[in-house]
PDB file of C-alpha atoms in Angstrom:
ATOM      1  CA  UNK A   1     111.845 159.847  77.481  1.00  0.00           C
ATOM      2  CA  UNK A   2     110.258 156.745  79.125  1.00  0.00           C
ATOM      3  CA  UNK A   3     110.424 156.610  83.244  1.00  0.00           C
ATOM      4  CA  UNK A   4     112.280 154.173  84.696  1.00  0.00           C
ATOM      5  CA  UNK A   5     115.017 153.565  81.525  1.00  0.00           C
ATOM      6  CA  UNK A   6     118.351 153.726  82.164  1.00  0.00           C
ATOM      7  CA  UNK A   7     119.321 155.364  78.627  1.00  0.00           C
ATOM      8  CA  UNK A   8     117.423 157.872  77.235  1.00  0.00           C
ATOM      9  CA  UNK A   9     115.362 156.853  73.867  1.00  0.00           C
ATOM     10  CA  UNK A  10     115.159 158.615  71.045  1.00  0.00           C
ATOM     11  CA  UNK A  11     111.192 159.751  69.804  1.00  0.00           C
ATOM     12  CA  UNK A  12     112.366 157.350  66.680  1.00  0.00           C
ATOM     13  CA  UNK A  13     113.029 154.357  68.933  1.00  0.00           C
ATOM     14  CA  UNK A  14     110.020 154.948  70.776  1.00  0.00           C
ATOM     15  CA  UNK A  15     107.825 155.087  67.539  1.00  0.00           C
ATOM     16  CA  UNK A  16     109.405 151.878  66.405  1.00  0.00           C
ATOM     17  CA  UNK A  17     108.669 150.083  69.769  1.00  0.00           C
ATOM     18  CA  UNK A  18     105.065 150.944  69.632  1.00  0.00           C
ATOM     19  CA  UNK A  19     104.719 150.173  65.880  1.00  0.00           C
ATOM     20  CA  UNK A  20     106.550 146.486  67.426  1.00  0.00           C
ATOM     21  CA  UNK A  21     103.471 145.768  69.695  1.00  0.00           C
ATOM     22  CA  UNK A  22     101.222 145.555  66.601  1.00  0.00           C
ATOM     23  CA  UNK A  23     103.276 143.059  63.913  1.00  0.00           C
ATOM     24  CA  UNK A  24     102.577 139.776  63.975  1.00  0.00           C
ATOM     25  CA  UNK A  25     105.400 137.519  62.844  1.00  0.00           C
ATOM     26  CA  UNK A  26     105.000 137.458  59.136  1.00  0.00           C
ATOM     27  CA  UNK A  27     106.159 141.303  59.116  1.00  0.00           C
ATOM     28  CA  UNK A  28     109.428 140.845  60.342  1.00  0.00           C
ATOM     29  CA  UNK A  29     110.551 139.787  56.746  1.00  0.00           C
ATOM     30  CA  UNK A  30     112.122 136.437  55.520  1.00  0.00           C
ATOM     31  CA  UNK A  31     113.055 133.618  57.430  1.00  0.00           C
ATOM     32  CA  UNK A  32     115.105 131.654  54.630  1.00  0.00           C
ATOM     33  CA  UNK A  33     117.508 132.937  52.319  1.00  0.00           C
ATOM     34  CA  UNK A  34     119.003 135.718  51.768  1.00  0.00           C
ATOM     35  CA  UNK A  35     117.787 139.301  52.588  1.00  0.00           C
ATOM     36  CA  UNK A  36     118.981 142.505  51.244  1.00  0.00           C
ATOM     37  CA  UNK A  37     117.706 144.584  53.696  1.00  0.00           C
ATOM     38  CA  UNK A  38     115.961 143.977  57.053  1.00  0.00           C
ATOM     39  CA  UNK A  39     112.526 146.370  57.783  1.00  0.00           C
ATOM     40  CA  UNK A  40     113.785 148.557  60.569  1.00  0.00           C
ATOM     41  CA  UNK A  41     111.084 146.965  63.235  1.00  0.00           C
ATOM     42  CA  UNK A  42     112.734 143.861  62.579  1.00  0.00           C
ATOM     43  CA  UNK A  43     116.572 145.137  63.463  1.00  0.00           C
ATOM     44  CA  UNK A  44     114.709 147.193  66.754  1.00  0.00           C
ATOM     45  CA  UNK A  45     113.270 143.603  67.520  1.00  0.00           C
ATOM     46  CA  UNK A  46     116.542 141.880  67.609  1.00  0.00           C
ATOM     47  CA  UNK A  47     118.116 145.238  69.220  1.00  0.00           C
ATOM     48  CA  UNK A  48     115.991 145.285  72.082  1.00  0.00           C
ATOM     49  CA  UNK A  49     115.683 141.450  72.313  1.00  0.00           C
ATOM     50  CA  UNK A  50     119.532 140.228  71.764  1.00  0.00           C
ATOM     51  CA  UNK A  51     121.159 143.451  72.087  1.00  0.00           C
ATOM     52  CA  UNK A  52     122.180 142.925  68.621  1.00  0.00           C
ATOM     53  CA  UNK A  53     124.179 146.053  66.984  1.00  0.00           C
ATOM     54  CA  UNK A  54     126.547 146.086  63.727  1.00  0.00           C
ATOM     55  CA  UNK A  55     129.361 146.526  66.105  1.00  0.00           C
ATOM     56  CA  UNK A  56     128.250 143.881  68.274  1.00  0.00           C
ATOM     57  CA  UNK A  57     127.842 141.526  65.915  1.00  0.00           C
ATOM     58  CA  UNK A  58     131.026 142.396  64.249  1.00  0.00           C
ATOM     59  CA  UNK A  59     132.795 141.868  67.937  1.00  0.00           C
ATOM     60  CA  UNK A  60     130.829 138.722  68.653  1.00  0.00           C
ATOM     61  CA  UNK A  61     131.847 136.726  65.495  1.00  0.00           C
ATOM     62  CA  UNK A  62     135.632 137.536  66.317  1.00  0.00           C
ATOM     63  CA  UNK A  63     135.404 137.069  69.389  1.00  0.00           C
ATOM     64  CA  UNK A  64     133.710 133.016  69.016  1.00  0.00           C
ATOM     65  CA  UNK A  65     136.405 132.506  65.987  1.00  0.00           C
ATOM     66  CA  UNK A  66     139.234 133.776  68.851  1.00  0.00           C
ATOM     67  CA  UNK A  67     137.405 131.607  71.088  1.00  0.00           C
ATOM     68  CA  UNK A  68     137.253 128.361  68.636  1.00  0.00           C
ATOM     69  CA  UNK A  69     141.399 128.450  67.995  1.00  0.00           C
ATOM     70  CA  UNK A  70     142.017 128.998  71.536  1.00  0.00           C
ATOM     71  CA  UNK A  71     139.871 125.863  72.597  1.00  0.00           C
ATOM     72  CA  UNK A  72     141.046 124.105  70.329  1.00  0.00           C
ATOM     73  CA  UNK A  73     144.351 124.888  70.971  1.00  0.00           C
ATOM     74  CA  UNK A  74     144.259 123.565  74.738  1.00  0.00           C
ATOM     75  CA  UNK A  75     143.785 119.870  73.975  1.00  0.00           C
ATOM     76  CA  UNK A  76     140.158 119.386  73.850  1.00  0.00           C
ATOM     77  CA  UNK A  77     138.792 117.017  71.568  1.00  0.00           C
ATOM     78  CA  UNK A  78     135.172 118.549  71.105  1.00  0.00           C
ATOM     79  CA  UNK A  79     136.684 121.651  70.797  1.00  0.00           C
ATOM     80  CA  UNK A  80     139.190 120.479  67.731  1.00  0.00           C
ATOM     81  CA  UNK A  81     135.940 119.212  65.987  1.00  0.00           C
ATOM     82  CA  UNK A  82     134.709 122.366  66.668  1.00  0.00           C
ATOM     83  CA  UNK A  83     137.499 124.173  65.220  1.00  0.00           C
ATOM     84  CA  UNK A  84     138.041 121.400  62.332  1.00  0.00           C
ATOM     85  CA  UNK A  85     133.942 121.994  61.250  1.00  0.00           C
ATOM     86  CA  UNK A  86     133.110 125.706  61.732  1.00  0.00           C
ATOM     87  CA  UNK A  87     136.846 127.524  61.893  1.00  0.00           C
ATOM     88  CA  UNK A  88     136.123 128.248  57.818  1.00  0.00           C
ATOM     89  CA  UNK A  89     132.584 129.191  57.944  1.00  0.00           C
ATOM     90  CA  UNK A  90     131.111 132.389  56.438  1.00  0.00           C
ATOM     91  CA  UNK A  91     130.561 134.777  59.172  1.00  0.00           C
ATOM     92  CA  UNK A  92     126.320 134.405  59.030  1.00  0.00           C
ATOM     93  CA  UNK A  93     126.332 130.854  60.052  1.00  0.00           C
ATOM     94  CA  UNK A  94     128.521 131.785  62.732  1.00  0.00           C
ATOM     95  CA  UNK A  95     125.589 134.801  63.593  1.00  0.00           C
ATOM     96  CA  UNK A  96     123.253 131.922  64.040  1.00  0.00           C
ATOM     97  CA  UNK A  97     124.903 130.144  67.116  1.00  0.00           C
ATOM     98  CA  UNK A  98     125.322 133.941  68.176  1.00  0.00           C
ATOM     99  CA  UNK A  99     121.582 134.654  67.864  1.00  0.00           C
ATOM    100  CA  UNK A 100     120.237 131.158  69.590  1.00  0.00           C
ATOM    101  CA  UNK A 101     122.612 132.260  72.885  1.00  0.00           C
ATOM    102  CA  UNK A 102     122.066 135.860  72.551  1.00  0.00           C
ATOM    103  CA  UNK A 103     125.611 136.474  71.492  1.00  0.00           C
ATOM    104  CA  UNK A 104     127.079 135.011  74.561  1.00  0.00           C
ATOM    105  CA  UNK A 105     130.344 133.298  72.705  1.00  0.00           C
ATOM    106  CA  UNK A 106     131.041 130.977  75.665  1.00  0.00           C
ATOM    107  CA  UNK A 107     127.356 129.691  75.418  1.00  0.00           C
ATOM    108  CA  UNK A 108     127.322 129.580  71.080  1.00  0.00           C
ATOM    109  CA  UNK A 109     130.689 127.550  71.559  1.00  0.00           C
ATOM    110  CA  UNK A 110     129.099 124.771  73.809  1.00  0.00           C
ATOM    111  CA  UNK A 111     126.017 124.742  71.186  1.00  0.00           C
ATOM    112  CA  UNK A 112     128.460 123.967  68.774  1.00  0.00           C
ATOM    113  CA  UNK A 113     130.335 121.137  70.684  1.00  0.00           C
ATOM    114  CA  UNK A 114     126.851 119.905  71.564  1.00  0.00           C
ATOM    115  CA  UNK A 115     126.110 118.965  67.520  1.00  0.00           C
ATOM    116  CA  UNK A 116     128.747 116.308  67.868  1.00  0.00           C
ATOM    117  CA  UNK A 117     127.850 112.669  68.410  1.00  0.00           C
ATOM    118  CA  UNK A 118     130.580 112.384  70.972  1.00  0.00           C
ATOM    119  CA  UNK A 119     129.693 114.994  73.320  1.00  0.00           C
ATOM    120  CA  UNK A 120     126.272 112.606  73.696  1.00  0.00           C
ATOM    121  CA  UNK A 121     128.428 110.121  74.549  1.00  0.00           C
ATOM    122  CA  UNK A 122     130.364 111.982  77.070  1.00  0.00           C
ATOM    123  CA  UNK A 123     127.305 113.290  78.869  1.00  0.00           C
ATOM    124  CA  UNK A 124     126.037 109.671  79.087  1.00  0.00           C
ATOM    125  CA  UNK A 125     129.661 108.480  80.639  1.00  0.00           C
ATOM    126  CA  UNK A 126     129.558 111.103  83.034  1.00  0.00           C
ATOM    127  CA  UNK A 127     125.788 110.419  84.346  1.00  0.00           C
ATOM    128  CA  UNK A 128     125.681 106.697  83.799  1.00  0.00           C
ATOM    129  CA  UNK A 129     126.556 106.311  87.592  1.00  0.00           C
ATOM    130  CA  UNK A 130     123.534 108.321  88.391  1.00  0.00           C
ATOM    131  CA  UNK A 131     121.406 105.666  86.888  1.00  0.00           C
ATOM    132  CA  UNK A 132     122.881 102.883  88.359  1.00  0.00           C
TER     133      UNK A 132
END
């Protein structure tokens, strides 16, 4: 056990972290396309980095798909895009919004809304008295 952790770690974990401090980037497998299996330093990476689990991810995904209806749903515009763009998409594209915010769903949704030419313009109407 380490001091100072607030869960215990297995001696498996704690091989797998120290094996971690020595990879460079190239061992963490591909970065395009698709993967059958990860190497397991690469799933303790995104584990200890993102808090990234099977469950978690599973929960996540649901969670930003609940998220994208209910948005959409209440009127707004950026969210109906939203909705109307990625409400179809396979579950791993979804895992990448989830990844870049470290699966906070609030934070992948305004990612999302920020790919859309008229959130730009939004942001602009809303500081343009700033600049004036």
């Amino acid at each position: 056990m380490q001091t100072g952790s607030y869960r215990m770690v297995s001696e498996e974990e704690q091989a797998m972290r120290s094996k971690l401090e020595h990879l460079t980037v190239k061992d963490h497998g591909p970065v395009f396309g698709p993967c059958a299996k990860l190497p397991g330093h690469t799933v303790q990476k995104a584990k200890d980095e993102l808090n990234e689990t099977d469950e978690r991810r599973a929960s996540s995904v649901k969670d930003l798909r609940a998220m994208m209806k209910e948005r959409a749903a209440e009127g707004d515009d950026l969210a109906k895009l939203v909705q109307e763009r990625f409400g179809d998409k396979p579950d791993p594209l979804l895992l990448r919004f989830l990844r870049a915010r470290k699966f906070d769903t609030s934070r992948a949704h305004e990612l999302m809304k920020g790919l859309f030419p008229e959130s730009k313009q939004l942001h602009f109407s809303l500081t343009r008295s700033v600049y004036k």
